[in-house]
């Protein structure tokens, strides 16, 4: 069932905190918030975009650092400060023309639950909360921010024959 669903994936919708990051927020004395991203996730995200997959990032957080990192990776569909991710999901479906069966959603916590139940392929990191794990088609062996995004993107791209890259880039999007 999981492998059959992978064959149809055309888009990745990813939560940020706890999926693309390890969920830790370091707050400086000036109030700046810093998050830690995984470089291997970054490579997989860039390759997916290069191969024509749509990548969408959703978060309740509002940090400019998140936006800077994701734009640097080539992600243009970034939705921050969301109270509910459901409206963004429905808007994406109608704009993209994709069906739910073509969308992989990766989340880790209760705010992801309404959307993860609708996605064609529901996945989560190993350290997701139990309520999310209970409804997922696949639970990555990797924790959030520790390669779980690479894990699922690599699986999709390999099964669909899109993983190999004749001219890989070492650029991670962080330097302009």
CSV table of N, CA and C in Angstrom, one decimal:
chain,number,residue,atom,x,y,z
A,1,UNK,N,0.8,-1.2,0.0
A,1,UNK,CA,0.0,0.0,0.0
A,1,UNK,C,0.9,1.3,0.0
A,2,UNK,N,1.9,1.3,0.9
A,2,UNK,CA,2.8,2.5,1.0
A,2,UNK,C,3.5,2.7,-0.3
A,3,UNK,N,4.1,1.6,-0.9
A,3,UNK,CA,4.8,1.7,-2.1
A,3,UNK,C,3.9,2.1,-3.3
A,4,UNK,N,2.7,1.6,-3.3
A,4,UNK,CA,1.7,2.0,-4.3
A,4,UNK,C,1.4,3.5,-4.3
A,5,UNK,N,1.2,4.0,-3.1
A,5,UNK,CA,0.9,5.4,-2.9
A,5,UNK,C,2.1,6.3,-3.4
A,6,UNK,N,3.3,5.9,-3.1
A,6,UNK,CA,4.5,6.6,-3.5
A,6,UNK,C,4.5,6.9,-5.0
A,7,UNK,N,4.1,6.0,-5.8
A,7,UNK,CA,4.1,6.1,-7.2
A,7,UNK,C,3.4,7.3,-7.8
A,8,UNK,N,2.4,7.8,-7.0
A,8,UNK,CA,1.6,8.9,-7.5
A,8,UNK,C,2.0,10.3,-6.9
A,9,UNK,N,3.0,10.4,-6.1
A,9,UNK,CA,3.4,11.6,-5.4
A,9,UNK,C,4.0,12.6,-6.4
A,10,UNK,N,3.4,13.8,-6.4
A,10,UNK,CA,3.9,14.9,-7.2
A,10,UNK,C,4.3,16.2,-6.4
A,11,UNK,N,3.9,16.1,-5.1
A,11,UNK,CA,4.1,17.3,-4.2
A,11,UNK,C,4.4,16.9,-2.8
A,12,UNK,N,5.3,17.6,-2.1
A,12,UNK,CA,5.6,17.4,-0.7
A,12,UNK,C,5.1,18.7,0.0
A,13,UNK,N,4.3,18.5,1.0
A,13,UNK,CA,3.9,19.5,1.9
A,13,UNK,C,4.5,19.2,3.3
A,14,UNK,N,5.4,20.1,3.8
A,14,UNK,CA,6.2,19.8,5.0
A,14,UNK,C,5.9,20.8,6.1
A,15,UNK,N,5.7,20.3,7.3
A,15,UNK,CA,5.7,21.2,8.4
A,15,UNK,C,7.2,21.6,8.7
A,16,UNK,N,7.4,22.7,9.3
A,16,UNK,CA,8.8,23.1,9.6
A,16,UNK,C,9.3,22.6,10.9
A,17,UNK,N,8.8,23.2,12.0
A,17,UNK,CA,9.3,22.8,13.3
A,17,UNK,C,9.0,21.4,13.7
A,18,UNK,N,10.0,20.6,14.0
A,18,UNK,CA,9.8,19.2,14.3
A,18,UNK,C,9.9,18.3,13.1
A,19,UNK,N,9.9,18.8,11.9
A,19,UNK,CA,10.1,18.0,10.7
A,19,UNK,C,11.4,18.5,9.9
A,20,UNK,N,11.3,19.7,9.4
A,20,UNK,CA,12.5,20.3,8.8
A,20,UNK,C,13.6,20.7,9.8
A,21,UNK,N,13.1,20.9,11.1
A,21,UNK,CA,14.1,21.2,12.2
A,21,UNK,C,13.9,20.2,13.3
A,22,UNK,N,14.7,20.2,14.2
A,22,UNK,CA,14.6,19.3,15.3
A,22,UNK,C,13.6,19.7,16.4
A,23,UNK,N,12.9,20.9,16.2
A,23,UNK,CA,11.9,21.4,17.1
A,23,UNK,C,12.5,22.3,18.2
A,24,UNK,N,13.8,22.4,18.2
A,24,UNK,CA,14.4,23.3,19.2
A,24,UNK,C,14.4,24.7,18.7
A,25,UNK,N,14.0,25.6,19.5
A,25,UNK,CA,14.1,27.0,19.2
A,25,UNK,C,15.1,27.7,20.2
A,26,UNK,N,16.2,28.2,19.7
A,26,UNK,CA,17.1,28.9,20.6
A,26,UNK,C,16.8,30.4,20.5
A,27,UNK,N,16.5,31.0,21.6
A,27,UNK,CA,16.1,32.4,21.7
A,27,UNK,C,17.3,33.2,22.3
A,28,UNK,N,17.7,34.2,21.5
A,28,UNK,CA,18.8,35.1,22.0
A,28,UNK,C,18.3,36.1,22.9
A,29,UNK,N,19.2,36.9,23.6
A,29,UNK,CA,18.8,37.9,24.5
A,29,UNK,C,18.0,39.0,23.8
A,30,UNK,N,18.3,39.2,22.5
A,30,UNK,CA,17.6,40.2,21.7
A,30,UNK,C,16.2,39.7,21.2
A,31,UNK,N,15.9,38.4,21.4
A,31,UNK,CA,14.6,37.9,21.0
A,31,UNK,C,14.7,37.2,19.7
A,32,UNK,N,15.8,37.1,19.0
A,32,UNK,CA,15.9,36.4,17.8
A,32,UNK,C,15.7,34.9,18.1
A,33,UNK,N,15.1,34.2,17.1
A,33,UNK,CA,14.9,32.8,17.3
A,33,UNK,C,15.7,32.0,16.2
A,34,UNK,N,16.4,31.0,16.7
A,34,UNK,CA,17.3,30.3,15.8
A,34,UNK,C,16.8,28.8,15.8
A,35,UNK,N,16.8,28.2,14.6
A,35,UNK,CA,16.5,26.8,14.4
A,35,UNK,C,17.6,26.1,13.7
A,36,UNK,N,17.6,24.8,13.8
A,36,UNK,CA,18.7,24.0,13.2
A,36,UNK,C,18.0,23.1,12.1
A,37,UNK,N,18.6,23.2,10.9
A,37,UNK,CA,18.1,22.5,9.8
A,37,UNK,C,19.2,21.4,9.4
A,38,UNK,N,18.8,20.4,8.7
A,38,UNK,CA,19.7,19.3,8.3
A,38,UNK,C,20.1,19.5,6.9
A,39,UNK,N,21.4,19.5,6.6
A,39,UNK,CA,21.9,19.7,5.3
A,39,UNK,C,21.5,18.7,4.3
A,40,UNK,N,21.4,17.4,4.7
A,40,UNK,CA,21.0,16.3,3.8
A,40,UNK,C,19.5,16.5,3.4
A,41,UNK,N,18.7,17.0,4.3
A,41,UNK,CA,17.3,17.3,3.9
A,41,UNK,C,17.4,18.4,2.8
A,42,UNK,N,18.3,19.3,2.9
A,42,UNK,CA,18.4,20.4,2.0
A,42,UNK,C,18.7,19.9,0.6
A,43,UNK,N,19.6,18.9,0.5
A,43,UNK,CA,20.0,18.4,-0.8
A,43,UNK,C,18.8,17.7,-1.4
A,44,UNK,N,18.1,16.9,-0.7
A,44,UNK,CA,16.9,16.2,-1.2
A,44,UNK,C,15.8,17.2,-1.7
A,45,UNK,N,15.6,18.2,-0.9
A,45,UNK,CA,14.6,19.2,-1.3
A,45,UNK,C,15.0,19.9,-2.6
A,46,UNK,N,16.2,20.3,-2.7
A,46,UNK,CA,16.7,20.9,-4.0
A,46,UNK,C,16.5,19.9,-5.2
A,47,UNK,N,16.9,18.7,-5.0
A,47,UNK,CA,16.7,17.7,-6.1
A,47,UNK,C,15.3,17.5,-6.4
A,48,UNK,N,14.4,17.4,-5.5
A,48,UNK,CA,13.0,17.2,-5.7
A,48,UNK,C,12.5,18.4,-6.6
A,49,UNK,N,12.8,19.6,-6.2
A,49,UNK,CA,12.4,20.8,-7.0
A,49,UNK,C,13.0,20.7,-8.4
A,50,UNK,N,14.3,20.4,-8.5
A,50,UNK,CA,14.9,20.3,-9.8
A,50,UNK,C,14.2,19.2,-10.7
A,51,UNK,N,13.7,18.2,-10.1
A,51,UNK,CA,13.0,17.1,-10.8
A,51,UNK,C,11.5,17.5,-11.1
A,52,UNK,N,11.1,18.7,-10.7
A,52,UNK,CA,9.7,19.1,-11.0
A,52,UNK,C,8.6,18.8,-10.0
A,53,UNK,N,9.0,18.4,-8.8
A,53,UNK,CA,8.1,18.2,-7.7
A,53,UNK,C,7.8,19.5,-7.1
A,54,UNK,N,6.6,19.7,-6.6
A,54,UNK,CA,6.3,20.9,-5.9
A,54,UNK,C,6.6,20.7,-4.4
A,55,UNK,N,7.2,21.7,-3.8
A,55,UNK,CA,7.5,21.6,-2.3
A,55,UNK,C,6.9,22.8,-1.7
A,56,UNK,N,6.1,22.5,-0.6
A,56,UNK,CA,5.4,23.5,0.2
A,56,UNK,C,5.8,23.4,1.6
A,57,UNK,N,6.1,24.5,2.3
A,57,UNK,CA,6.5,24.5,3.7
A,57,UNK,C,5.4,25.2,4.4
A,58,UNK,N,4.9,24.6,5.5
A,58,UNK,CA,3.9,25.3,6.4
A,58,UNK,C,4.3,25.3,7.8
A,59,UNK,N,4.0,26.4,8.5
A,59,UNK,CA,4.4,26.5,9.9
A,59,UNK,C,3.6,27.5,10.6
A,60,UNK,N,3.4,27.3,11.9
A,60,UNK,CA,2.8,28.3,12.8
A,60,UNK,C,3.8,29.4,13.1
A,61,UNK,N,5.1,29.1,13.0
A,61,UNK,CA,6.2,30.0,13.3
A,61,UNK,C,6.3,31.1,12.3
A,62,UNK,N,6.9,32.2,12.7
A,62,UNK,CA,7.0,33.4,11.8
A,62,UNK,C,8.4,33.9,11.6
A,63,UNK,N,9.4,33.1,11.9
A,63,UNK,CA,10.8,33.5,11.8
A,63,UNK,C,11.3,33.8,10.4
A,64,UNK,N,12.0,34.9,10.3
A,64,UNK,CA,12.5,35.3,9.0
A,64,UNK,C,13.6,34.3,8.6
A,65,UNK,N,14.3,33.7,9.6
A,65,UNK,CA,15.3,32.7,9.4
A,65,UNK,C,14.8,31.5,8.6
A,66,UNK,N,13.6,31.1,9.0
A,66,UNK,CA,12.9,30.0,8.3
A,66,UNK,C,12.8,30.3,6.8
A,67,UNK,N,12.2,31.4,6.5
A,67,UNK,CA,11.9,31.9,5.2
A,67,UNK,C,13.2,32.0,4.4
A,68,UNK,N,14.3,32.6,5.0
A,68,UNK,CA,15.6,32.7,4.3
A,68,UNK,C,16.1,31.4,3.9
A,69,UNK,N,16.2,30.4,4.8
A,69,UNK,CA,16.7,29.1,4.6
A,69,UNK,C,15.9,28.4,3.4
A,70,UNK,N,14.6,28.4,3.5
A,70,UNK,CA,13.8,27.7,2.6
A,70,UNK,C,13.8,28.3,1.2
A,71,UNK,N,13.8,29.6,1.1
A,71,UNK,CA,14.0,30.3,-0.2
A,71,UNK,C,15.3,30.0,-0.8
A,72,UNK,N,16.4,29.9,0.0
A,72,UNK,CA,17.7,29.6,-0.4
A,72,UNK,C,17.8,28.2,-1.0
A,73,UNK,N,16.9,27.3,-0.6
A,73,UNK,CA,16.8,25.9,-1.2
A,73,UNK,C,16.0,25.9,-2.4
A,74,UNK,N,15.3,27.0,-2.8
A,74,UNK,CA,14.5,27.0,-4.0
A,74,UNK,C,13.0,26.8,-3.7
A,75,UNK,N,12.6,26.7,-2.4
A,75,UNK,CA,11.2,26.6,-2.1
A,75,UNK,C,10.5,28.0,-2.2
A,76,UNK,N,9.5,28.1,-3.0
A,76,UNK,CA,8.9,29.4,-3.2
A,76,UNK,C,7.5,29.4,-2.5
A,77,UNK,N,7.0,28.2,-2.2
A,77,UNK,CA,5.7,28.2,-1.5
A,77,UNK,C,5.9,27.9,0.0
A,78,UNK,N,6.0,29.1,0.7
A,78,UNK,CA,6.3,29.1,2.1
A,78,UNK,C,5.2,29.8,2.8
A,79,UNK,N,4.5,29.1,3.7
A,79,UNK,CA,3.4,29.7,4.5
A,79,UNK,C,3.7,29.7,6.0
A,80,UNK,N,4.0,30.8,6.5
A,80,UNK,CA,4.3,31.0,7.9
A,80,UNK,C,3.2,31.7,8.7
A,81,UNK,N,3.3,31.5,10.0
A,81,UNK,CA,2.3,32.2,10.9
A,81,UNK,C,0.9,31.6,10.8
A,82,UNK,N,0.8,30.4,10.4
A,82,UNK,CA,-0.5,29.8,10.2
A,82,UNK,C,-1.2,29.4,11.5
A,83,UNK,N,-2.4,29.7,11.7
A,83,UNK,CA,-3.2,29.2,12.8
A,83,UNK,C,-3.7,27.8,12.5
A,84,UNK,N,-4.1,27.7,11.2
A,84,UNK,CA,-4.6,26.4,10.7
A,84,UNK,C,-4.0,26.1,9.4
A,85,UNK,N,-3.4,24.9,9.2
A,85,UNK,CA,-2.8,24.5,8.0
A,85,UNK,C,-3.8,24.0,7.0
A,86,UNK,N,-5.0,23.7,7.4
A,86,UNK,CA,-6.0,23.1,6.6
A,86,UNK,C,-6.4,24.0,5.4
A,87,UNK,N,-6.6,25.3,5.6
A,87,UNK,CA,-6.9,26.2,4.6
A,87,UNK,C,-5.8,26.3,3.5
A,88,UNK,N,-4.6,26.3,4.0
A,88,UNK,CA,-3.4,26.4,3.1
A,88,UNK,C,-3.4,25.1,2.2
A,89,UNK,N,-3.7,23.9,2.8
A,89,UNK,CA,-3.8,22.7,2.1
A,89,UNK,C,-4.8,22.7,1.0
A,90,UNK,N,-6.0,23.2,1.3
A,90,UNK,CA,-7.1,23.2,0.4
A,90,UNK,C,-6.8,24.2,-0.7
A,91,UNK,N,-6.2,25.4,-0.4
A,91,UNK,CA,-5.8,26.3,-1.4
A,91,UNK,C,-4.8,25.8,-2.4
A,92,UNK,N,-3.8,25.0,-1.8
A,92,UNK,CA,-2.8,24.4,-2.7
A,92,UNK,C,-3.4,23.4,-3.6
A,93,UNK,N,-4.3,22.6,-3.1
A,93,UNK,CA,-5.0,21.6,-4.0
A,93,UNK,C,-5.7,22.3,-5.2
A,94,UNK,N,-6.4,23.4,-4.9
A,94,UNK,CA,-7.2,24.0,-5.9
A,94,UNK,C,-6.3,24.8,-6.9
A,95,UNK,N,-5.2,25.4,-6.4
A,95,UNK,CA,-4.2,26.1,-7.3
A,95,UNK,C,-3.4,25.1,-8.1
A,96,UNK,N,-3.0,24.0,-7.6
A,96,UNK,CA,-2.0,23.1,-8.2
A,96,UNK,C,-2.7,22.2,-9.2
A,97,UNK,N,-4.0,21.9,-9.0
A,97,UNK,CA,-4.7,21.0,-9.8
A,97,UNK,C,-4.4,19.5,-9.5
A,98,UNK,N,-3.7,19.3,-8.4
A,98,UNK,CA,-3.3,18.0,-8.0
A,98,UNK,C,-4.5,17.4,-7.1
A,99,UNK,N,-4.5,16.1,-7.1
A,99,UNK,CA,-5.5,15.4,-6.2
A,99,UNK,C,-4.8,15.1,-4.9
A,100,UNK,N,-5.5,14.8,-3.8
A,100,UNK,CA,-5.0,14.4,-2.5
A,100,UNK,C,-4.0,13.3,-2.7
A,101,UNK,N,-4.3,12.3,-3.6
A,101,UNK,CA,-3.5,11.2,-3.8
A,101,UNK,C,-2.1,11.5,-4.4
A,102,UNK,N,-1.9,12.7,-4.8
A,102,UNK,CA,-0.6,13.1,-5.4
A,102,UNK,C,0.3,13.9,-4.4
A,103,UNK,N,-0.3,14.0,-3.1
A,103,UNK,CA,0.4,14.8,-2.1
A,103,UNK,C,0.9,14.0,-1.0
A,104,UNK,N,2.2,14.2,-0.6
A,104,UNK,CA,2.7,13.6,0.6
A,104,UNK,C,2.8,14.8,1.6
A,105,UNK,N,2.2,14.5,2.8
A,105,UNK,CA,2.3,15.5,3.9
A,105,UNK,C,3.1,14.9,5.0
A,106,UNK,N,4.1,15.7,5.5
A,106,UNK,CA,4.9,15.2,6.7
A,106,UNK,C,4.7,16.2,7.8
A,107,UNK,N,4.2,15.7,8.9
A,107,UNK,CA,4.0,16.5,10.1
A,107,UNK,C,4.4,15.7,11.3
A,108,UNK,N,4.4,16.4,12.5
A,108,UNK,CA,4.9,15.7,13.7
A,108,UNK,C,4.0,16.0,14.9
A,109,UNK,N,3.1,16.9,14.9
A,109,UNK,CA,2.4,17.3,16.1
A,109,UNK,C,0.9,17.6,15.8
A,110,UNK,N,0.1,17.7,16.8
A,110,UNK,CA,-1.3,17.9,16.8
A,110,UNK,C,-1.8,18.9,15.7
A,111,UNK,N,-1.2,20.1,15.6
A,111,UNK,CA,-1.7,21.0,14.5
A,111,UNK,C,-1.6,20.4,13.1
A,112,UNK,N,-0.9,19.4,12.9
A,112,UNK,CA,-0.8,18.7,11.6
A,112,UNK,C,-1.9,17.7,11.3
A,113,UNK,N,-2.5,17.3,12.4
A,113,UNK,CA,-3.5,16.2,12.3
A,113,UNK,C,-4.6,16.4,11.3
A,114,UNK,N,-5.3,17.5,11.2
A,114,UNK,CA,-6.4,17.7,10.2
A,114,UNK,C,-5.9,17.5,8.8
A,115,UNK,N,-4.7,18.0,8.5
A,115,UNK,CA,-4.2,17.9,7.1
A,115,UNK,C,-3.6,16.5,6.8
A,116,UNK,N,-2.9,16.0,7.8
A,116,UNK,CA,-2.3,14.7,7.5
A,116,UNK,C,-3.3,13.6,7.2
A,117,UNK,N,-4.5,13.7,7.8
A,117,UNK,CA,-5.6,12.8,7.5
A,117,UNK,C,-6.1,12.9,6.1
A,118,UNK,N,-5.9,14.0,5.4
A,118,UNK,CA,-6.4,14.2,4.1
A,118,UNK,C,-5.4,13.9,3.0
A,119,UNK,N,-4.1,13.9,3.3
A,119,UNK,CA,-3.1,13.7,2.3
A,119,UNK,C,-3.1,12.3,1.7
A,120,UNK,N,-2.7,12.2,0.5
A,120,UNK,CA,-2.6,10.9,-0.1
A,120,UNK,C,-1.6,10.0,0.5
A,121,UNK,N,-0.5,10.6,1.0
A,121,UNK,CA,0.5,9.8,1.7
A,121,UNK,C,0.9,10.6,3.0
A,122,UNK,N,0.6,10.0,4.1
A,122,UNK,CA,0.8,10.7,5.4
A,122,UNK,C,2.1,10.0,6.0
A,123,UNK,N,3.0,10.9,6.3
A,123,UNK,CA,4.3,10.4,6.9
A,123,UNK,C,4.7,11.3,8.0
A,124,UNK,N,5.6,10.8,8.9
A,124,UNK,CA,6.0,11.6,10.0
A,124,UNK,C,7.4,11.1,10.5
A,125,UNK,N,8.1,12.0,11.2
A,125,UNK,CA,9.4,11.6,11.8
A,125,UNK,C,9.2,10.6,12.9
A,126,UNK,N,10.3,9.9,13.3
A,126,UNK,CA,10.3,8.9,14.4
A,126,UNK,C,9.8,9.5,15.7
A,127,UNK,N,10.1,10.8,15.9
A,127,UNK,CA,9.8,11.4,17.2
A,127,UNK,C,8.5,12.2,17.2
A,128,UNK,N,7.6,11.9,16.2
A,128,UNK,CA,6.3,12.6,16.2
A,128,UNK,C,5.5,12.1,17.4
A,129,UNK,N,4.4,12.9,17.7
A,129,UNK,CA,3.5,12.5,18.8
A,129,UNK,C,2.7,11.3,18.4
A,130,UNK,N,2.2,10.5,19.3
A,130,UNK,CA,1.5,9.3,19.1
A,130,UNK,C,0.3,9.5,18.2
A,131,UNK,N,-0.4,10.6,18.4
A,131,UNK,CA,-1.7,10.8,17.6
A,131,UNK,C,-1.3,10.9,16.1
A,132,UNK,N,-0.2,11.5,15.8
A,132,UNK,CA,0.2,11.6,14.4
A,132,UNK,C,0.7,10.2,13.9
A,133,UNK,N,1.5,9.5,14.6
A,133,UNK,CA,2.0,8.2,14.2
A,133,UNK,C,0.8,7.2,13.9
A,134,UNK,N,-0.2,7.4,14.7
A,134,UNK,CA,-1.4,6.5,14.6
A,134,UNK,C,-2.1,6.6,13.2
A,135,UNK,N,-1.9,7.7,12.5
A,135,UNK,CA,-2.6,7.9,11.3
A,135,UNK,C,-1.7,7.9,10.0
A,136,UNK,N,-0.4,7.7,10.3
A,136,UNK,CA,0.5,7.7,9.2
A,136,UNK,C,0.7,6.4,8.4
A,137,UNK,N,1.0,6.6,7.1
A,137,UNK,CA,1.3,5.4,6.3
A,137,UNK,C,2.7,5.0,6.5
A,138,UNK,N,3.6,5.9,6.9
A,138,UNK,CA,5.0,5.6,7.0
A,138,UNK,C,5.5,6.5,8.2
A,139,UNK,N,6.4,5.9,9.0
A,139,UNK,CA,7.1,6.6,10.1
A,139,UNK,C,8.6,6.5,9.8
A,140,UNK,N,9.2,7.6,9.5
A,140,UNK,CA,10.6,7.6,9.2
A,140,UNK,C,11.4,7.1,10.4
A,141,UNK,N,12.5,6.3,10.2
A,141,UNK,CA,13.3,6.0,11.4
A,141,UNK,C,14.1,7.2,11.9
A,142,UNK,N,14.1,8.3,11.1
A,142,UNK,CA,14.8,9.5,11.5
A,142,UNK,C,13.9,10.5,12.2
A,143,UNK,N,14.5,11.2,13.2
A,143,UNK,CA,13.8,12.2,13.9
A,143,UNK,C,13.7,13.5,13.1
A,144,UNK,N,12.8,14.4,13.5
A,144,UNK,CA,12.7,15.7,12.9
A,144,UNK,C,14.0,16.4,12.9
A,145,UNK,N,14.4,17.0,11.8
A,145,UNK,CA,15.6,17.8,11.7
A,145,UNK,C,16.9,16.9,11.7
A,146,UNK,N,16.7,15.6,11.6
A,146,UNK,CA,17.8,14.7,11.6
A,146,UNK,C,17.8,13.8,10.3
A,147,UNK,N,17.2,14.3,9.3
A,147,UNK,CA,17.2,13.5,8.0
A,147,UNK,C,15.9,12.9,7.6
A,148,UNK,N,14.8,13.1,8.4
A,148,UNK,CA,13.6,12.4,8.1
A,148,UNK,C,13.0,12.9,6.7
A,149,UNK,N,13.2,14.2,6.4
A,149,UNK,CA,12.8,14.7,5.1
A,149,UNK,C,13.5,14.1,3.9
A,150,UNK,N,14.8,14.0,4.1
A,150,UNK,CA,15.7,13.3,3.1
A,150,UNK,C,15.2,11.8,2.9
A,151,UNK,N,14.9,11.2,4.0
A,151,UNK,CA,14.4,9.8,4.0
A,151,UNK,C,13.2,9.6,3.1
A,152,UNK,N,12.2,10.4,3.3
A,152,UNK,CA,11.0,10.3,2.5
A,152,UNK,C,11.1,10.8,1.1
A,153,UNK,N,11.8,11.9,0.9
A,153,UNK,CA,12.0,12.4,-0.5
A,153,UNK,C,12.8,11.4,-1.3
A,154,UNK,N,13.9,10.8,-0.7
A,154,UNK,CA,14.7,9.8,-1.4
A,154,UNK,C,13.9,8.6,-1.8
A,155,UNK,N,13.0,8.1,-0.9
A,155,UNK,CA,12.2,7.0,-1.2
A,155,UNK,C,11.3,7.3,-2.4
A,156,UNK,N,10.6,8.4,-2.4
A,156,UNK,CA,9.7,8.8,-3.5
A,156,UNK,C,10.5,8.9,-4.8
A,157,UNK,N,11.6,9.6,-4.8
A,157,UNK,CA,12.4,9.9,-6.0
A,157,UNK,C,13.0,8.6,-6.5
A,158,UNK,N,13.4,7.7,-5.6
A,158,UNK,CA,14.0,6.4,-6.1
A,158,UNK,C,13.0,5.5,-6.7
A,159,UNK,N,11.8,5.4,-6.1
A,159,UNK,CA,10.8,4.6,-6.7
A,159,UNK,C,10.2,5.1,-8.0
A,160,UNK,N,10.2,6.4,-8.1
A,160,UNK,CA,9.8,7.1,-9.4
A,160,UNK,C,10.9,7.2,-10.4
A,161,UNK,N,12.1,6.8,-10.1
A,161,UNK,CA,13.2,6.9,-11.0
A,161,UNK,C,13.8,8.3,-11.2
A,162,UNK,N,13.6,9.1,-10.2
A,162,UNK,CA,14.1,10.5,-10.2
A,162,UNK,C,15.3,10.8,-9.3
A,163,UNK,N,15.8,9.8,-8.6
A,163,UNK,CA,16.8,10.1,-7.6
A,163,UNK,C,18.2,10.4,-8.2
A,164,UNK,N,18.7,9.7,-9.2
A,164,UNK,CA,20.1,9.9,-9.7
A,164,UNK,C,20.2,11.3,-10.3
A,165,UNK,N,21.3,12.0,-10.0
A,165,UNK,CA,21.5,13.3,-10.5
A,165,UNK,C,22.9,13.3,-11.2
A,166,UNK,N,23.0,13.5,-12.5
A,166,UNK,CA,24.2,13.5,-13.2
A,166,UNK,C,25.2,14.6,-12.8
A,167,UNK,N,24.6,15.7,-12.4
A,167,UNK,CA,25.4,16.9,-12.0
A,167,UNK,C,24.9,17.5,-10.7
A,168,UNK,N,25.2,16.7,-9.6
A,168,UNK,CA,24.8,17.2,-8.3
A,168,UNK,C,25.5,18.5,-7.9
A,169,UNK,N,24.8,19.3,-7.1
A,169,UNK,CA,25.4,20.6,-6.7
A,169,UNK,C,25.7,20.5,-5.2
A,170,UNK,N,26.9,21.1,-4.8
A,170,UNK,CA,27.2,21.1,-3.4
A,170,UNK,C,26.6,22.4,-2.7
A,171,UNK,N,26.0,23.2,-3.5
A,171,UNK,CA,25.5,24.5,-3.0
A,171,UNK,C,24.2,24.2,-2.1
A,172,UNK,N,24.2,24.7,-0.9
A,172,UNK,CA,23.1,24.3,0.0
A,172,UNK,C,22.1,25.5,0.1
A,173,UNK,N,22.2,26.5,-0.7
A,173,UNK,CA,21.3,27.6,-0.7
A,173,UNK,C,21.5,28.6,0.4
A,174,UNK,N,22.5,28.5,1.2
A,174,UNK,CA,22.7,29.4,2.3
A,174,UNK,C,23.5,30.6,2.0
A,175,UNK,N,24.3,30.6,0.9
A,175,UNK,CA,25.2,31.6,0.5
A,175,UNK,C,24.7,32.3,-0.8
A,176,UNK,N,24.6,33.6,-0.8
A,176,UNK,CA,24.1,34.3,-1.9
A,176,UNK,C,25.3,34.7,-2.8
